[in-house]
PDB file of C-alpha atoms in Angstrom:
ATOM      1  CA  MET T   1      -3.583 -18.762  10.580  1.00  0.00           C
ATOM      2  CA  ARG T   2      -1.882 -15.706  12.022  1.00  0.00           C
ATOM      3  CA  VAL T   3       1.098 -13.676  10.841  1.00  0.00           C
ATOM      4  CA  ARG T   4       2.349 -11.174  13.418  1.00  0.00           C
ATOM      5  CA  LEU T   5       5.079  -8.560  13.724  1.00  0.00           C
ATOM      6  CA  ASP T   6       5.931  -6.819  16.962  1.00  0.00           C
ATOM      7  CA  LEU T   7       8.098  -3.798  16.166  1.00  0.00           C
ATOM      8  CA  LEU T   8       9.587  -0.879  18.025  1.00  0.00           C
ATOM      9  CA  LEU T   9       9.490   2.140  15.706  1.00  0.00           C
ATOM     10  CA  ASP T  10      11.704   5.226  15.930  1.00  0.00           C
ATOM     11  CA  CYS T  11       8.891   7.777  15.752  1.00  0.00           C
ATOM     12  CA  PRO T  12       6.149   9.163  18.019  1.00  0.00           C
ATOM     13  CA  ALA T  13       2.897   7.196  18.145  1.00  0.00           C
ATOM     14  CA  ASP T  14       0.948  10.081  16.578  1.00  0.00           C
ATOM     15  CA  ALA T  15       3.217   9.958  13.529  1.00  0.00           C
ATOM     16  CA  ALA T  16       2.809   6.182  13.199  1.00  0.00           C
ATOM     17  CA  TRP T  17      -0.962   6.638  13.499  1.00  0.00           C
ATOM     18  CA  GLU T  18      -0.969   9.075  10.607  1.00  0.00           C
ATOM     19  CA  ALA T  19       1.358   6.858   8.583  1.00  0.00           C
ATOM     20  CA  VAL T  20      -1.000   3.870   8.768  1.00  0.00           C
ATOM     21  CA  HIS T  21      -3.731   6.162   7.443  1.00  0.00           C
ATOM     22  CA  SER T  22      -1.623   7.116   4.407  1.00  0.00           C
ATOM     23  CA  PRO T  23      -2.207   5.356   1.076  1.00  0.00           C
ATOM     24  CA  ALA T  24       1.283   6.522   0.043  1.00  0.00           C
ATOM     25  CA  VAL T  25       2.808   4.645   2.996  1.00  0.00           C
ATOM     26  CA  PHE T  26       0.642   1.612   2.222  1.00  0.00           C
ATOM     27  CA  ARG T  27       2.083   1.545  -1.289  1.00  0.00           C
ATOM     28  CA  GLU T  28       5.687   2.083  -0.068  1.00  0.00           C
ATOM     29  CA  VAL T  29       5.588  -0.742   2.483  1.00  0.00           C
ATOM     30  CA  SER T  30       3.888  -3.122   0.023  1.00  0.00           C
ATOM     31  CA  GLY T  31       6.455  -2.609  -2.748  1.00  0.00           C
ATOM     32  CA  PRO T  32       8.286  -3.761  -4.643  1.00  0.00           C
ATOM     33  CA  ILE T  33       6.662  -7.189  -4.245  1.00  0.00           C
ATOM     34  CA  THR T  34       3.107  -5.856  -4.534  1.00  0.00           C
ATOM     35  CA  THR T  35       1.901  -2.761  -6.327  1.00  0.00           C
ATOM     36  CA  ALA T  36      -1.545  -1.317  -5.790  1.00  0.00           C
ATOM     37  CA  GLU T  37      -3.658   0.871  -8.056  1.00  0.00           C
ATOM     38  CA  SER T  38      -6.785   2.548  -6.716  1.00  0.00           C
ATOM     39  CA  LEU T  39     -10.025   1.696  -8.470  1.00  0.00           C
ATOM     40  CA  GLU T  40     -11.900   4.559  -6.777  1.00  0.00           C
ATOM     41  CA  PRO T  41     -12.903   7.719  -8.667  1.00  0.00           C
ATOM     42  CA  GLY T  42     -10.070  10.216  -8.191  1.00  0.00           C
ATOM     43  CA  GLY T  43      -7.592   7.533  -7.154  1.00  0.00           C
ATOM     44  CA  PHE T  44      -6.026   7.260  -3.696  1.00  0.00           C
ATOM     45  CA  PRO T  45      -6.957   9.985  -1.194  1.00  0.00           C
ATOM     46  CA  ASP T  46      -4.256  11.755   0.837  1.00  0.00           C
ATOM     47  CA  ARG T  47      -5.568  10.039   3.975  1.00  0.00           C
ATOM     48  CA  TRP T  48      -7.683   6.872   4.178  1.00  0.00           C
ATOM     49  CA  PRO T  49     -11.209   7.626   5.331  1.00  0.00           C
ATOM     50  CA  GLY T  50     -13.149   4.792   6.942  1.00  0.00           C
ATOM     51  CA  GLY T  51     -15.153   2.464   4.750  1.00  0.00           C
ATOM     52  CA  GLU T  52     -14.379   0.547   1.606  1.00  0.00           C
ATOM     53  CA  HIS T  53     -11.630   1.179  -0.952  1.00  0.00           C
ATOM     54  CA  ARG T  54     -11.094  -1.024  -4.003  1.00  0.00           C
ATOM     55  CA  VAL T  55      -7.597  -1.645  -5.348  1.00  0.00           C
ATOM     56  CA  ARG T  56      -6.010  -3.661  -8.149  1.00  0.00           C
ATOM     57  CA  LEU T  57      -2.941  -5.601  -7.058  1.00  0.00           C
ATOM     58  CA  ARG T  58       0.011  -6.781  -9.116  1.00  0.00           C
ATOM     59  CA  MET T  59       2.992  -8.836  -8.074  1.00  0.00           C
ATOM     60  CA  LEU T  60       6.280  -7.163  -8.996  1.00  0.00           C
ATOM     61  CA  GLY T  61       4.247  -4.586 -10.903  1.00  0.00           C
ATOM     62  CA  VAL T  62       3.408  -6.947 -13.765  1.00  0.00           C
ATOM     63  CA  LEU T  63       1.689 -10.179 -12.652  1.00  0.00           C
ATOM     64  CA  PRO T  64      -2.036  -9.523 -12.045  1.00  0.00           C
ATOM     65  CA  MET T  65      -3.181 -10.698  -8.621  1.00  0.00           C
ATOM     66  CA  GLY T  66      -6.729  -9.413  -8.880  1.00  0.00           C
ATOM     67  CA  THR T  67      -8.803  -6.851  -7.054  1.00  0.00           C
ATOM     68  CA  GLN T  68      -9.276  -6.432  -3.347  1.00  0.00           C
ATOM     69  CA  VAL T  69     -11.499  -4.367  -1.115  1.00  0.00           C
ATOM     70  CA  ILE T  70      -9.853  -2.671   1.858  1.00  0.00           C
ATOM     71  CA  ARG T  71     -12.583  -2.221   4.508  1.00  0.00           C
ATOM     72  CA  LEU T  72     -11.334   0.083   7.257  1.00  0.00           C
ATOM     73  CA  ARG T  73     -12.323   1.088  10.740  1.00  0.00           C
ATOM     74  CA  ASP T  74     -10.465   2.543  13.715  1.00  0.00           C
ATOM     75  CA  GLU T  75     -10.672   1.527  17.325  1.00  0.00           C
ATOM     76  CA  THR T  76      -9.294   3.050  20.502  1.00  0.00           C
ATOM     77  CA  ARG T  77      -8.960   0.487  23.298  1.00  0.00           C
ATOM     78  CA  LEU T  78      -9.418   1.234  26.965  1.00  0.00           C
ATOM     79  CA  ASP T  79      -5.633   1.217  27.524  1.00  0.00           C
ATOM     80  CA  GLY T  80      -5.226   3.945  24.839  1.00  0.00           C
ATOM     81  CA  THR T  81      -3.888   1.618  22.134  1.00  0.00           C
ATOM     82  CA  ARG T  82      -5.161   2.714  18.724  1.00  0.00           C
ATOM     83  CA  VAL T  83      -5.960   0.001  16.202  1.00  0.00           C
ATOM     84  CA  VAL T  84      -6.711   0.132  12.468  1.00  0.00           C
ATOM     85  CA  HIS T  85      -8.759  -2.850  11.262  1.00  0.00           C
ATOM     86  CA  ASP T  86      -8.994  -3.993   7.643  1.00  0.00           C
ATOM     87  CA  GLU T  87     -11.684  -6.645   7.301  1.00  0.00           C
ATOM     88  CA  GLY T  88     -11.940  -6.551   3.514  1.00  0.00           C
ATOM     89  CA  GLY T  89     -10.590  -9.201   1.208  1.00  0.00           C
ATOM     90  CA  PRO T  90     -10.108 -10.342  -2.362  1.00  0.00           C
ATOM     91  CA  LEU T  91     -12.774  -9.743  -4.983  1.00  0.00           C
ATOM     92  CA  SER T  92     -11.173 -11.329  -8.054  1.00  0.00           C
ATOM     93  CA  GLY T  93      -8.028 -13.026  -9.315  1.00  0.00           C
ATOM     94  CA  ALA T  94      -5.530 -15.348  -7.677  1.00  0.00           C
ATOM     95  CA  MET T  95      -6.060 -13.807  -4.233  1.00  0.00           C
ATOM     96  CA  THR T  96      -9.642 -15.190  -4.090  1.00  0.00           C
ATOM     97  CA  VAL T  97      -8.199 -18.393  -2.564  1.00  0.00           C
ATOM     98  CA  VAL T  98      -8.201 -16.266   0.605  1.00  0.00           C
ATOM     99  CA  THR T  99     -11.602 -16.728   2.262  1.00  0.00           C
ATOM    100  CA  GLY T 100     -10.952 -14.879   5.516  1.00  0.00           C
ATOM    101  CA  TRP T 101      -8.965 -11.670   6.113  1.00  0.00           C
ATOM    102  CA  HIS T 102      -8.516  -9.518   9.227  1.00  0.00           C
ATOM    103  CA  HIS T 103      -5.526  -7.179   9.323  1.00  0.00           C
ATOM    104  CA  GLN T 104      -4.895  -5.152  12.497  1.00  0.00           C
ATOM    105  CA  MET T 105      -2.261  -2.497  13.112  1.00  0.00           C
ATOM    106  CA  ALA T 106      -2.032  -1.576  16.804  1.00  0.00           C
ATOM    107  CA  ILE T 107      -0.130   1.525  17.839  1.00  0.00           C
ATOM    108  CA  SER T 108       0.873   2.713  21.293  1.00  0.00           C
ATOM    109  CA  PRO T 109       3.678   4.826  22.775  1.00  0.00           C
ATOM    110  CA  ASN T 110       6.659   2.806  23.980  1.00  0.00           C
ATOM    111  CA  PRO T 111       6.567   3.062  27.817  1.00  0.00           C
ATOM    112  CA  MET T 112      10.358   3.520  28.050  1.00  0.00           C
ATOM    113  CA  SER T 113      10.457   6.455  25.579  1.00  0.00           C
ATOM    114  CA  PRO T 114       6.833   7.465  24.862  1.00  0.00           C
ATOM    115  CA  GLU T 115       7.702  10.717  23.080  1.00  0.00           C
ATOM    116  CA  THR T 116      10.052   9.253  20.492  1.00  0.00           C
ATOM    117  CA  ARG T 117       9.282   5.549  20.067  1.00  0.00           C
ATOM    118  CA  THR T 118       6.217   3.504  19.230  1.00  0.00           C
ATOM    119  CA  ARG T 119       5.129  -0.063  19.791  1.00  0.00           C
ATOM    120  CA  PHE T 120       3.631  -1.395  16.564  1.00  0.00           C
ATOM    121  CA  HIS T 121       1.813  -4.742  16.424  1.00  0.00           C
ATOM    122  CA  ASP T 122       0.961  -5.771  12.848  1.00  0.00           C
ATOM    123  CA  THR T 123      -1.284  -8.832  12.742  1.00  0.00           C
ATOM    124  CA  LEU T 124      -2.924 -10.664   9.872  1.00  0.00           C
ATOM    125  CA  ASP T 125      -5.392 -13.488  10.392  1.00  0.00           C
ATOM    126  CA  VAL T 126      -5.887 -15.257   7.060  1.00  0.00           C
ATOM    127  CA  ARG T 127      -7.893 -18.277   5.974  1.00  0.00           C
ATOM    128  CA  ALA T 128      -7.764 -20.076   2.628  1.00  0.00           C
ATOM    129  CA  GLY T 129      -9.332 -23.489   3.285  1.00  0.00           C
ATOM    130  CA  LEU T 130      -6.954 -26.335   2.534  1.00  0.00           C
ATOM    131  CA  LEU T 131      -4.483 -23.806   1.066  1.00  0.00           C
ATOM    132  CA  THR T 132      -4.170 -21.890   4.350  1.00  0.00           C
ATOM    133  CA  PRO T 133      -0.641 -23.156   5.172  1.00  0.00           C
ATOM    134  CA  PHE T 134       0.600 -22.096   1.724  1.00  0.00           C
ATOM    135  CA  ALA T 135      -1.151 -18.711   1.931  1.00  0.00           C
ATOM    136  CA  TRP T 136       0.274 -18.242   5.430  1.00  0.00           C
ATOM    137  CA  LEU T 137       3.799 -18.978   4.184  1.00  0.00           C
ATOM    138  CA  GLY T 138       3.490 -16.391   1.407  1.00  0.00           C
ATOM    139  CA  PHE T 139       2.083 -13.778   3.731  1.00  0.00           C
ATOM    140  CA  ALA T 140       4.724 -14.548   6.404  1.00  0.00           C
ATOM    141  CA  VAL T 141       7.496 -13.769   3.933  1.00  0.00           C
ATOM    142  CA  PHE T 142       5.686 -10.658   2.689  1.00  0.00           C
ATOM    143  CA  TRP T 143       5.048  -9.461   6.284  1.00  0.00           C
ATOM    144  CA  ARG T 144       8.753  -9.746   7.202  1.00  0.00           C
ATOM    145  CA  LEU T 145       9.731  -7.653   4.174  1.00  0.00           C
ATOM    146  CA  ARG T 146       6.930  -5.215   4.970  1.00  0.00           C
ATOM    147  CA  GLY T 147       8.217  -4.933   8.552  1.00  0.00           C
ATOM    148  CA  ARG T 148      11.691  -4.029   7.322  1.00  0.00           C
ATOM    149  CA  GLN T 149      10.226  -1.277   5.158  1.00  0.00           C
ATOM    150  CA  ILE T 150       8.121   0.044   8.048  1.00  0.00           C
ATOM    151  CA  GLN T 151      11.180   0.233  10.322  1.00  0.00           C
ATOM    152  CA  LYS T 152      13.215   1.904   7.589  1.00  0.00           C
ATOM    153  CA  LEU T 153      10.568   4.573   6.917  1.00  0.00           C
ATOM    154  CA  ALA T 154       9.380   5.235  10.503  1.00  0.00           C
ATOM    155  CA  PRO T 155      12.165   7.681  11.487  1.00  0.00           C
ATOM    156  CA  GLY T 156      10.943  10.118   8.812  1.00  0.00           C
ATOM    157  CA  TRP T 157       7.277   9.958   9.758  1.00  0.00           C
ATOM    158  CA  ALA T 158       7.330  12.656  12.434  1.00  0.00           C
ATOM    159  CA  ALA T 159       8.512  15.212   9.898  1.00  0.00           C
ATOM    160  CA  GLN T 160       6.358  13.812   7.067  1.00  0.00           C
ATOM    161  CA  PHE T 161       3.121  13.830   9.016  1.00  0.00           C
ATOM    162  CA  GLY T 162       3.713  16.867  11.215  1.00  0.00           C
ATOM    163  CA  ALA T 163       3.635  14.931  14.442  1.00  0.00           C
ATOM    164  CA  SER T 164       5.381  16.502  17.373  1.00  0.00           C
ATOM    165  CA  PRO T 165       6.615  14.467  20.316  1.00  0.00           C
ATOM    166  CA  THR T 166       4.033  16.119  22.565  1.00  0.00           C
ATOM    167  CA  GLY T 167       1.072  16.736  20.282  1.00  0.00           C
ATOM    168  CA  ALA T 168      -1.329  14.951  18.015  1.00  0.00           C
ATOM    169  CA  ALA T 169      -0.783  14.938  14.266  1.00  0.00           C
ATOM    170  CA  GLY T 170      -3.737  15.752  12.113  1.00  0.00           C
ATOM    171  CA  SER T 171      -7.141  14.313  12.821  1.00  0.00           C
ATOM    172  CA  GLY T 172      -6.327  11.917  15.641  1.00  0.00           C
ATOM    173  CA  GLU T 173      -8.440   8.845  16.326  1.00  0.00           C
ATOM    174  CA  SER T 174     -12.078   8.025  16.024  1.00  0.00           C
ATOM    175  CA  THR T 175     -14.168   4.918  15.810  1.00  0.00           C
ATOM    176  CA  ALA T 176     -15.314   5.579  12.234  1.00  0.00           C
ATOM    177  CA  ALA T 177     -12.156   6.430  10.225  1.00  0.00           C
ATOM    178  CA  GLY T 178      -9.634   3.963   8.894  1.00  0.00           C
ATOM    179  CA  GLY T 179      -6.149   3.211   7.548  1.00  0.00           C
ATOM    180  CA  ALA T 180      -4.150   0.524   5.916  1.00  0.00           C
ATOM    181  CA  ALA T 181      -0.399   0.756   5.865  1.00  0.00           C
TER     182      ALA T 181
END
């Protein structure tokens, strides 16, 4: 089943692109419902590189939910939309009821105000066998709360990530890097 948010963010697309590549932003928009701890040597990087990243998840910071792999790759579509894909999934714990996971965050400038606003499509396709409707309901609630956090934080992203309304912020897009806000 699919959970989807279509948001208009008050920041340039380059800033949103950098934000979805930030483990710090990932942790901010996941909390306080879910907390994540990196299981990689050295902890979370400053910016997500492509590939796999293992995390330990807790609900409300105390209830163990298990471990999950975040498997990232970037895509730039022909229309210029940039997409971060996470095709990882649960490795242990309660989250292993989820048998299929594909999270996509699509970013493009808003046509009406391309220098200051961003179209953000946040989509999760999730499968959990017979438990799919219940998993979908939990993720739907979580995604709505996550969307509120994203909209709240987005106005500060241009300053936080050094994005200017007319220029790229940081390393731009490629087909091999990744992110997971």
